[in-house]
Coordinates of C-alpha atoms in Angstrom, one line a residue:
Chain C
X27 CA 99.0 69.1 77.3
X28 CA 101.6 70.6 75.1
X29 CA 99.0 71.6 72.5
X30 CA 97.1 73.3 75.3
X31 CA 100.1 75.2 76.6
X32 CA 101.4 76.2 73.2
X33 CA 98.4 78.4 72.9
X34 CA 99.4 80.3 76.0
X35 CA 102.2 82.1 74.2
X36 CA 99.4 84.6 73.3
X37 CA 100.0 87.9 75.1
X38 CA 103.7 87.2 75.8
X39 CA 105.0 88.0 72.3
X40 CA 106.1 85.5 69.8
X41 CA 109.8 86.4 69.5
X42 CA 112.1 83.4 70.3
X43 CA 112.9 83.3 74.0
X44 CA 116.5 82.7 75.1
X45 CA 117.2 79.5 77.0
X46 CA 117.1 80.0 80.8
X47 CA 120.9 79.7 81.2
X48 CA 121.3 82.8 79.0
X49 CA 118.9 85.0 81.0
X50 CA 120.3 88.3 82.1
X51 CA 119.8 89.0 85.8
X52 CA 119.3 92.2 87.8
X53 CA 122.7 93.9 88.5
X54 CA 123.2 93.1 92.2
X55 CA 123.0 96.2 94.3
X56 CA 121.2 97.7 97.3
X57 CA 117.5 97.0 97.6
X58 CA 115.5 99.1 95.2
X59 CA 111.9 99.7 94.5
X60 CA 110.1 98.2 91.6
X61 CA 106.5 97.0 91.0
X62 CA 104.8 93.7 90.7
X63 CA 102.5 93.1 87.7
X64 CA 99.6 94.0 90.0
X65 CA 101.2 97.5 90.5
X66 CA 102.0 96.7 94.1
X67 CA 105.4 98.3 95.0
X68 CA 108.1 95.7 95.8
X69 CA 111.6 96.0 97.2
X70 CA 113.9 94.1 94.9
X71 CA 116.7 92.4 96.8
X72 CA 119.5 91.0 94.7
X73 CA 122.8 90.7 96.6
X74 CA 123.7 87.2 97.9
X75 CA 123.9 88.3 101.6
X76 CA 120.7 90.4 101.3
X77 CA 118.7 87.6 99.7
X78 CA 119.8 85.3 102.5
X79 CA 118.6 87.8 105.1
X80 CA 115.2 88.2 103.4
X81 CA 114.7 84.4 103.5
X82 CA 115.9 83.8 107.1
X83 CA 115.0 87.0 109.0
X84 CA 111.9 86.4 111.2
X85 CA 110.8 90.0 110.7
X86 CA 109.8 89.0 107.2
X87 CA 107.2 86.3 106.5
X88 CA 104.9 84.7 104.0
X89 CA 101.7 84.9 106.0
X90 CA 101.7 88.8 106.0
X91 CA 101.5 88.6 102.2
X92 CA 98.0 87.2 102.6
X93 CA 96.9 89.3 105.6
X94 CA 93.6 91.4 105.2
X95 CA 95.6 94.6 104.8
X96 CA 98.0 93.1 102.2
X97 CA 98.3 94.6 98.7
X98 CA 97.6 92.3 95.8
X99 CA 100.6 90.2 94.8
X100 CA 99.1 88.0 92.0
X101 CA 97.0 89.1 89.0
X102 CA 95.3 85.7 88.9
X103 CA 95.9 83.7 92.1
X104 CA 97.1 80.1 91.6
X105 CA 97.8 77.2 94.0
X106 CA 100.8 79.0 95.5
X107 CA 98.4 81.8 96.8
X108 CA 96.3 79.4 98.9
X109 CA 96.3 81.3 102.2
X110 CA 96.5 78.4 104.7
X111 CA 98.9 76.3 102.7
X112 CA 102.4 75.3 104.0
X113 CA 103.9 78.0 101.8
X114 CA 101.8 80.8 103.3
X115 CA 101.9 80.3 107.1
X116 CA 104.8 81.0 109.4
X117 CA 106.1 80.2 112.8
X118 CA 104.8 77.4 115.0
X119 CA 101.7 76.8 112.8
X120 CA 104.0 76.4 109.8
X121 CA 106.3 74.1 111.7
X122 CA 103.5 71.8 112.9
X123 CA 102.2 71.4 109.3
X124 CA 105.7 70.9 107.9
X125 CA 106.4 68.2 110.5
X126 CA 103.7 66.0 109.1
X127 CA 105.9 65.5 106.0
X128 CA 109.4 66.6 106.9
X129 CA 110.6 63.2 108.0
X130 CA 110.0 61.7 104.6
X131 CA 112.2 64.4 103.0
X132 CA 115.4 64.4 105.0
X133 CA 118.6 63.4 103.1
X134 CA 118.6 60.0 104.8
X135 CA 115.0 59.3 104.0
X136 CA 115.5 60.3 100.4
X137 CA 118.7 58.3 100.0
X138 CA 116.6 55.1 100.6
X139 CA 114.8 55.8 97.3
X140 CA 118.1 56.0 95.2
X141 CA 118.2 52.5 93.8
X142 CA 114.5 52.6 92.9
X143 CA 114.9 56.0 91.2
X144 CA 117.9 54.7 89.3
X145 CA 115.8 51.8 88.1
X146 CA 113.1 54.2 86.8
X147 CA 115.8 56.2 85.1
X148 CA 117.3 53.1 83.4
X149 CA 113.9 51.9 82.3
X150 CA 113.1 55.2 80.7
X151 CA 116.4 55.3 78.9
X152 CA 115.8 51.7 77.7
X153 CA 112.5 52.8 76.1
X154 CA 114.1 55.9 74.6
X155 CA 116.8 53.7 73.0
X156 CA 114.3 51.2 71.7
X157 CA 112.2 53.9 70.2
X158 CA 115.3 55.3 68.4
X159 CA 116.2 58.8 67.3
X160 CA 115.0 61.4 66.8
X161 CA 113.0 61.6 70.0
X162 CA 111.4 64.2 72.2
X163 CA 113.3 64.0 75.5
X164 CA 110.7 65.9 77.4
X165 CA 107.9 63.4 76.6
X166 CA 110.3 60.4 77.0
X167 CA 112.3 61.4 80.0
X168 CA 112.2 64.8 81.7
X169 CA 108.4 64.6 82.3
X170 CA 107.8 60.9 83.1
X171 CA 110.7 60.6 85.5
X172 CA 109.6 63.0 88.2
X173 CA 106.0 62.1 87.7
X174 CA 106.8 58.4 88.3
X175 CA 108.9 59.3 91.4
X176 CA 106.2 61.4 93.1
X177 CA 103.5 59.0 92.1
X178 CA 105.3 56.1 93.8
X179 CA 106.1 58.2 96.8
X180 CA 102.5 59.3 97.3
X181 CA 100.9 56.0 96.1
X182 CA 99.2 57.6 93.0
X183 CA 100.1 54.8 90.6
X184 CA 96.9 55.1 88.7
X185 CA 97.1 58.9 88.2
X186 CA 96.4 59.9 84.6
X187 CA 99.4 61.9 83.3
X188 CA 97.2 64.2 81.1
X189 CA 95.0 65.2 84.1
X190 CA 98.1 65.8 86.2
X191 CA 99.7 68.0 83.5
X192 CA 96.5 70.0 83.2
X193 CA 96.4 70.6 86.9
X194 CA 100.1 71.4 87.2
X195 CA 99.8 74.0 84.3
X196 CA 97.0 75.7 86.1
X197 CA 98.5 75.4 89.6
X198 CA 101.6 77.5 88.5
X199 CA 99.9 79.7 86.0
X200 CA 100.6 83.4 85.9
X201 CA 99.0 84.6 82.7
X202 CA 98.5 81.4 80.8
X203 CA 95.0 80.8 82.0
X204 CA 92.0 82.9 83.2
X205 CA 91.2 83.1 86.9
X206 CA 88.0 81.1 86.2
X207 CA 90.0 78.3 84.4
X208 CA 92.5 78.2 87.3
X209 CA 89.7 78.1 89.8
X210 CA 88.0 75.3 88.0
X211 CA 91.2 73.3 87.6
X212 CA 92.1 73.8 91.3
X213 CA 88.6 72.8 92.5
X214 CA 89.0 69.6 90.4
X215 CA 92.5 69.0 91.7
X216 CA 91.3 69.6 95.3
X217 CA 88.6 67.0 94.8
X218 CA 91.2 64.6 93.6
X219 CA 93.3 65.4 96.7
X220 CA 90.3 64.8 99.0
X221 CA 89.5 61.5 97.3
X222 CA 93.1 60.3 97.8
X223 CA 92.9 61.3 101.5
X224 CA 89.6 59.5 102.0
X225 CA 91.0 56.4 100.3
X226 CA 94.1 56.3 102.5
X227 CA 92.1 56.8 105.6
X228 CA 90.2 53.7 104.7
X229 CA 93.2 51.7 103.6
X230 CA 96.5 53.2 104.8
X231 CA 99.7 52.1 103.1
X232 CA 103.4 52.8 103.2
X233 CA 103.1 56.0 101.1
X234 CA 103.6 59.6 102.0
X235 CA 99.9 60.5 102.1
X236 CA 99.2 57.8 104.7
X237 CA 102.1 58.9 106.9
X238 CA 101.1 62.5 106.7
X239 CA 97.6 61.6 107.7
X240 CA 99.0 59.7 110.8
X241 CA 101.2 62.6 111.7
X242 CA 98.3 65.1 111.3
X243 CA 96.0 63.0 113.4
X244 CA 98.6 63.0 116.2
X245 CA 99.0 66.7 115.9
X246 CA 95.3 67.5 115.9
X247 CA 95.7 71.1 114.8
X248 CA 95.7 70.7 111.1
X249 CA 92.6 71.5 109.1
X250 CA 91.1 69.3 106.4
X251 CA 91.7 72.1 103.9
X252 CA 95.4 72.3 104.8
X253 CA 95.7 68.6 104.3
X254 CA 94.1 68.7 100.9
X255 CA 96.3 71.7 99.8
X256 CA 99.3 69.9 101.2
X257 CA 98.6 66.7 99.2
X258 CA 98.0 68.5 95.9
X259 CA 100.9 70.9 96.6
X260 CA 103.2 67.9 97.0
X261 CA 102.0 66.4 93.8
X262 CA 102.8 69.5 91.8
X263 CA 105.9 70.6 93.7
X264 CA 107.1 67.0 93.6
X265 CA 107.5 66.9 89.8
X266 CA 107.0 70.2 88.1
X267 CA 110.2 72.0 89.1
X268 CA 112.3 68.9 88.7
X269 CA 110.9 68.4 85.2
X270 CA 111.6 72.1 84.5
X271 CA 115.1 72.0 85.8
X272 CA 116.0 68.8 84.0
X273 CA 114.6 70.1 80.7
X274 CA 116.5 73.4 81.0
X275 CA 119.6 71.7 82.1
X276 CA 119.5 69.5 79.0
X277 CA 118.9 72.6 76.8
X278 CA 122.3 73.8 78.2
X279 CA 124.2 70.5 78.3
X280 CA 123.2 69.4 74.8
X281 CA 123.9 72.8 73.4
X282 CA 126.3 75.5 74.8
X283 CA 127.6 73.2 77.5
X284 CA 128.0 70.1 75.3
X285 CA 131.7 69.7 76.2
X286 CA 130.8 68.6 79.7
X287 CA 128.6 65.6 78.5
X288 CA 131.5 63.1 78.6
X289 CA 132.5 64.0 82.1
X290 CA 129.0 63.8 83.4
X291 CA 129.0 60.2 82.3
X292 CA 132.2 59.4 84.2
X293 CA 130.9 59.2 87.8
X294 CA 128.1 60.1 90.0
X295 CA 130.2 62.6 92.0
X296 CA 130.8 64.7 88.9
X297 CA 127.1 64.6 88.1
X298 CA 126.3 65.7 91.7
X299 CA 128.7 68.7 91.5
X300 CA 127.2 69.6 88.1
X301 CA 123.7 69.4 89.5
X302 CA 124.5 71.9 92.1
X303 CA 126.0 74.3 89.6
X304 CA 123.1 73.9 87.2
X305 CA 120.6 74.4 90.0
X306 CA 122.5 77.6 90.9
X307 CA 122.9 79.1 87.4
X308 CA 119.9 78.0 85.4
X309 CA 116.8 79.6 86.8
X310 CA 113.4 78.0 86.9
X311 CA 111.7 80.7 84.9
X312 CA 111.7 84.3 83.8
X313 CA 111.4 87.1 86.3
X314 CA 108.6 88.9 84.4
X315 CA 105.7 87.7 86.5
X316 CA 107.5 87.3 89.8
X317 CA 110.7 89.1 90.5
X318 CA 111.8 86.7 93.3
X319 CA 110.6 84.8 96.3
X320 CA 108.1 87.1 98.0
X321 CA 108.0 88.1 101.7
X322 CA 106.4 91.0 103.6
X323 CA 108.0 92.9 106.5
X324 CA 106.2 92.9 109.8
X325 CA 108.3 95.7 111.2
X326 CA 111.0 98.1 109.8
X327 CA 114.0 96.1 108.7
X328 CA 117.3 97.2 107.5
X329 CA 118.5 95.2 104.5
X330 CA 121.8 95.9 102.8
X331 CA 121.9 99.4 104.3
X332 CA 118.3 100.4 103.3
X333 CA 115.5 100.6 105.9
X334 CA 112.5 98.9 104.5
X335 CA 109.3 100.0 106.3
X336 CA 106.9 97.6 108.0
X337 CA 104.2 96.2 105.7
X338 CA 106.4 96.3 102.6
X339 CA 106.5 93.5 100.0
X340 CA 110.0 92.3 99.3
X341 CA 111.2 90.0 96.5
X342 CA 114.4 87.9 97.1
X343 CA 115.8 87.6 93.6
X344 CA 117.5 84.2 94.0
X345 CA 118.5 84.2 90.3
X346 CA 120.5 87.4 90.8
X347 CA 121.9 86.3 94.1
X348 CA 123.0 82.9 92.6
X349 CA 125.2 84.7 90.1
X350 CA 126.3 87.7 92.4
X351 CA 129.8 88.4 91.1
X352 CA 130.9 89.3 94.6
X353 CA 130.4 85.6 95.5
X354 CA 130.5 83.6 92.3
X355 CA 133.2 84.0 89.8
X356 CA 133.7 82.2 86.5
X357 CA 131.0 81.0 84.2
X358 CA 128.9 77.8 84.2
X359 CA 131.1 76.1 81.7
X360 CA 134.4 76.5 83.6
X361 CA 132.7 76.0 87.0
X362 CA 130.4 73.1 86.2
X363 CA 132.3 70.5 88.2
X364 CA 133.6 72.7 91.0
X365 CA 132.0 72.9 94.4
X366 CA 129.8 75.9 95.0
X367 CA 131.7 79.0 96.3
X368 CA 128.8 79.8 98.6
X369 CA 125.2 78.4 99.2
X370 CA 122.8 78.9 96.3
X371 CA 119.3 80.0 97.0
X372 CA 117.4 78.1 94.3
X373 CA 115.7 76.0 97.1
X374 CA 115.3 79.2 99.2
X375 CA 116.6 79.3 102.8
X376 CA 115.0 79.7 106.2
X377 CA 111.7 78.1 107.4
X378 CA 110.4 77.7 103.8
X379 CA 113.5 76.1 102.4
X380 CA 112.2 73.6 99.7
X381 CA 111.0 70.4 101.3
X382 CA 111.9 68.4 98.2
X383 CA 115.4 69.7 97.7
X384 CA 117.1 66.4 98.4
X385 CA 114.6 64.5 96.2
X386 CA 115.1 66.9 93.4
X387 CA 118.9 66.7 93.7
X388 CA 118.9 62.9 93.6
X389 CA 116.6 62.7 90.6
X390 CA 118.7 65.3 88.7
X391 CA 122.1 63.7 89.5
X392 CA 120.9 60.2 88.4
X393 CA 119.0 61.5 85.4
X394 CA 122.0 63.4 84.0
X395 CA 124.7 60.9 84.9
X396 CA 122.8 57.8 83.5
X397 CA 121.7 59.6 80.4
X398 CA 125.2 60.8 79.6
X399 CA 126.5 57.3 80.2
X400 CA 124.0 55.5 78.1
X401 CA 123.9 58.0 75.2
X402 CA 127.3 59.6 74.8
X403 CA 126.5 61.0 71.4
X404 CA 123.2 62.6 72.5
X405 CA 122.6 66.0 70.9
X406 CA 119.9 68.6 70.2
X407 CA 118.3 67.9 66.8
X408 CA 117.2 71.5 66.3
X409 CA 118.6 74.9 67.2
X410 CA 117.5 76.3 70.5
X411 CA 115.8 79.2 68.7
X412 CA 113.1 76.7 67.6
X413 CA 112.2 75.5 71.1
X414 CA 108.5 75.6 71.9
X415 CA 108.4 76.9 75.5
X416 CA 105.7 76.4 78.1
X417 CA 104.8 80.0 78.7
X418 CA 102.7 82.1 81.1
X419 CA 103.7 80.0 84.1
X420 CA 106.0 80.7 87.1
X421 CA 108.4 78.3 85.5
X422 CA 109.5 78.0 81.9
X423 CA 110.8 74.8 80.3
X424 CA 110.6 73.2 76.8
X425 CA 107.2 71.8 75.9
X426 CA 109.2 69.4 73.7
X427 CA 112.9 69.0 73.0
X428 CA 114.0 67.0 69.9
X429 CA 117.2 65.1 70.4
X430 CA 119.2 62.6 68.3
X431 CA 122.2 60.3 68.9
Chain Z
X29 CA 112.7 57.1 114.5
X30 CA 116.5 57.2 114.5
X31 CA 118.2 55.2 117.2
X32 CA 118.1 57.2 120.4
X33 CA 119.8 56.5 123.7
X34 CA 118.1 54.8 126.6
X35 CA 116.1 56.9 129.0
X36 CA 118.3 58.3 131.7
X37 CA 121.5 57.7 129.7
X38 CA 124.5 60.0 129.5
X39 CA 124.4 63.7 129.0
X40 CA 124.6 64.8 125.3
X41 CA 126.0 67.6 123.3
X42 CA 124.5 68.7 120.0
X43 CA 126.7 69.9 117.1
X44 CA 125.5 72.1 114.2
X45 CA 127.1 71.6 110.8
X46 CA 127.1 75.3 109.9
X47 CA 128.0 74.6 106.2
X48 CA 124.8 72.6 106.0
X49 CA 122.5 74.6 108.1
X50 CA 120.0 76.7 106.1
X51 CA 118.4 78.5 109.0
X52 CA 115.1 76.7 108.9
X53 CA 114.6 77.4 112.5
X54 CA 112.7 74.2 113.0
X55 CA 115.1 73.1 115.8
X56 CA 114.9 76.4 117.7
X57 CA 111.1 76.1 117.6
X58 CA 111.1 72.4 118.6
X59 CA 113.8 72.6 121.3
X60 CA 114.2 76.2 122.5
X61 CA 116.1 75.0 125.5
X62 CA 118.7 73.4 123.4
X63 CA 119.0 75.3 120.2
X64 CA 118.6 78.8 119.0
X65 CA 119.2 80.8 115.8
X66 CA 122.3 83.0 116.1
X67 CA 122.8 86.5 114.7
X68 CA 123.8 85.0 111.3
X69 CA 120.5 83.2 111.1
X70 CA 122.1 79.8 111.6
X71 CA 121.4 77.3 114.5
X72 CA 123.6 77.1 117.5
X73 CA 123.5 75.1 120.7
X74 CA 122.3 76.8 123.8
X75 CA 124.4 76.8 127.0
X76 CA 125.2 73.3 128.2
X77 CA 124.2 71.5 125.0
X78 CA 127.2 73.1 123.3
X79 CA 129.8 72.5 126.0
X80 CA 129.7 69.9 128.8
X81 CA 126.4 68.3 127.8
X82 CA 123.0 68.1 129.3
X83 CA 120.3 65.6 129.6
X84 CA 118.7 64.5 126.4
X85 CA 115.1 65.7 126.1
X86 CA 112.4 64.4 123.8
X87 CA 112.3 67.9 122.2
X88 CA 116.0 67.7 121.3
X89 CA 115.7 64.2 119.8
X90 CA 112.8 65.5 117.8
X91 CA 114.8 68.6 116.6
X92 CA 117.6 66.3 115.4
X93 CA 115.1 64.1 113.7
X94 CA 113.3 66.8 111.9
X95 CA 116.2 69.0 110.7
X96 CA 115.4 69.4 107.0
X97 CA 119.1 69.2 106.0
X98 CA 120.4 66.9 108.8
X99 CA 122.7 69.6 110.1
X100 CA 122.3 68.4 113.7
X101 CA 124.2 65.6 115.3
X102 CA 124.0 64.3 118.9
X103 CA 127.0 63.0 120.7
X104 CA 127.5 61.5 124.1
X105 CA 129.1 64.2 126.3
X106 CA 131.2 61.6 128.2
X107 CA 132.1 59.0 125.6
X108 CA 132.1 61.3 122.6
X109 CA 130.4 58.7 120.4
X110 CA 127.6 59.6 118.0
X111 CA 124.1 59.0 119.2
X112 CA 121.9 60.3 116.4
X113 CA 121.3 60.3 113.6
X114 CA 122.5 56.7 113.2
X115 CA 125.6 56.5 111.0

């Protein structure tokens, strides 16, 4: 997987990339026109309040992005462009599909998994310590943790990690892979999703796939294709972004932010506060391929004093909004353990607010706190300039991260 | 299912934790008679469900159950005790 993805740096230049916490964001201001990589004009929305409006105002939606008259928004469509998926439908139809899985992802439902997730965290740290330094913390920790969690939740215990990594890379590819390669990988991934569904229909269990099938059968309006896309979407969304966030958080915490490591170890509440700040200030990826969370207006909408015409593509730049100086003051280092001054939009807002937000938070809190507690002297073994990044995807994170203690 | 009251029990009020609410709108779609999105995009109780209380409907129970951030809480209008979600 890492060998495969290293090759994808081609076309994106070979100069060292800065860590995600060092990215510069768009200067917040009124909505302004830019262009997507497809050439489609896009309204870039960057201020905190304006981003919130884009994500919550019902006059903007996801479905209109995939309407027959819509301009192209992706050079090579990936899993996130599947038109009938949870991400790309709105209103009642969206709500009915989301209901099939929503109950499993409420804060209360997720909290029940906490002791089990903590045990996975501890087991991975045990192995890391047994193996001894130096070690690649991505291979040993940031990747296997979220994969183990989503596999258990969905009952995919036999899932081959290499196949999963292959599918995930293609699912979120922007320029890393050809349209044909993405199409092939997604067809294979969908076949896997269909086989999991068939298996759970025969032998239901206490897993998320079984419960979503029950809910979908009760609802009656959900298509087989939507179920398949939902299952494979959950597999990817359930681990990729958590892995990315954890990897990038460690790049910061074991480097520029190293002073906070001891306090992270002190208690779970400190780790929880730091998790929120890290989620706010360390973006999931570069904005080159996608300048924000996309929506399209269904009528004229005034946003931040600018009238945006019906049918326009709008990008809510959550990275910029999350550091809008009108709302957030101070840098990550001084604010790391402070409560957020305002909501952050890393998980979005409105109807499409990230389903897995509470699961991701819990995994990150436990992963950071327990690692800091068990390995107080953990440090990066190489300078950040030498990091081999996964490139050409919607997210960017280290392919490998060498650490020592 | 979270613990709900018996059928025909007391009137209920629903409270929205506006710090938690992310404006998903799931509640307003599930129980339009009880909850709506306000001008700021956040949920608010409609009419009686915000004040003196009204009868608990299955739609309202469902809305409370399905809030993605658990921003909704049901209380007994008369007794003031919490009904759902369970503590």
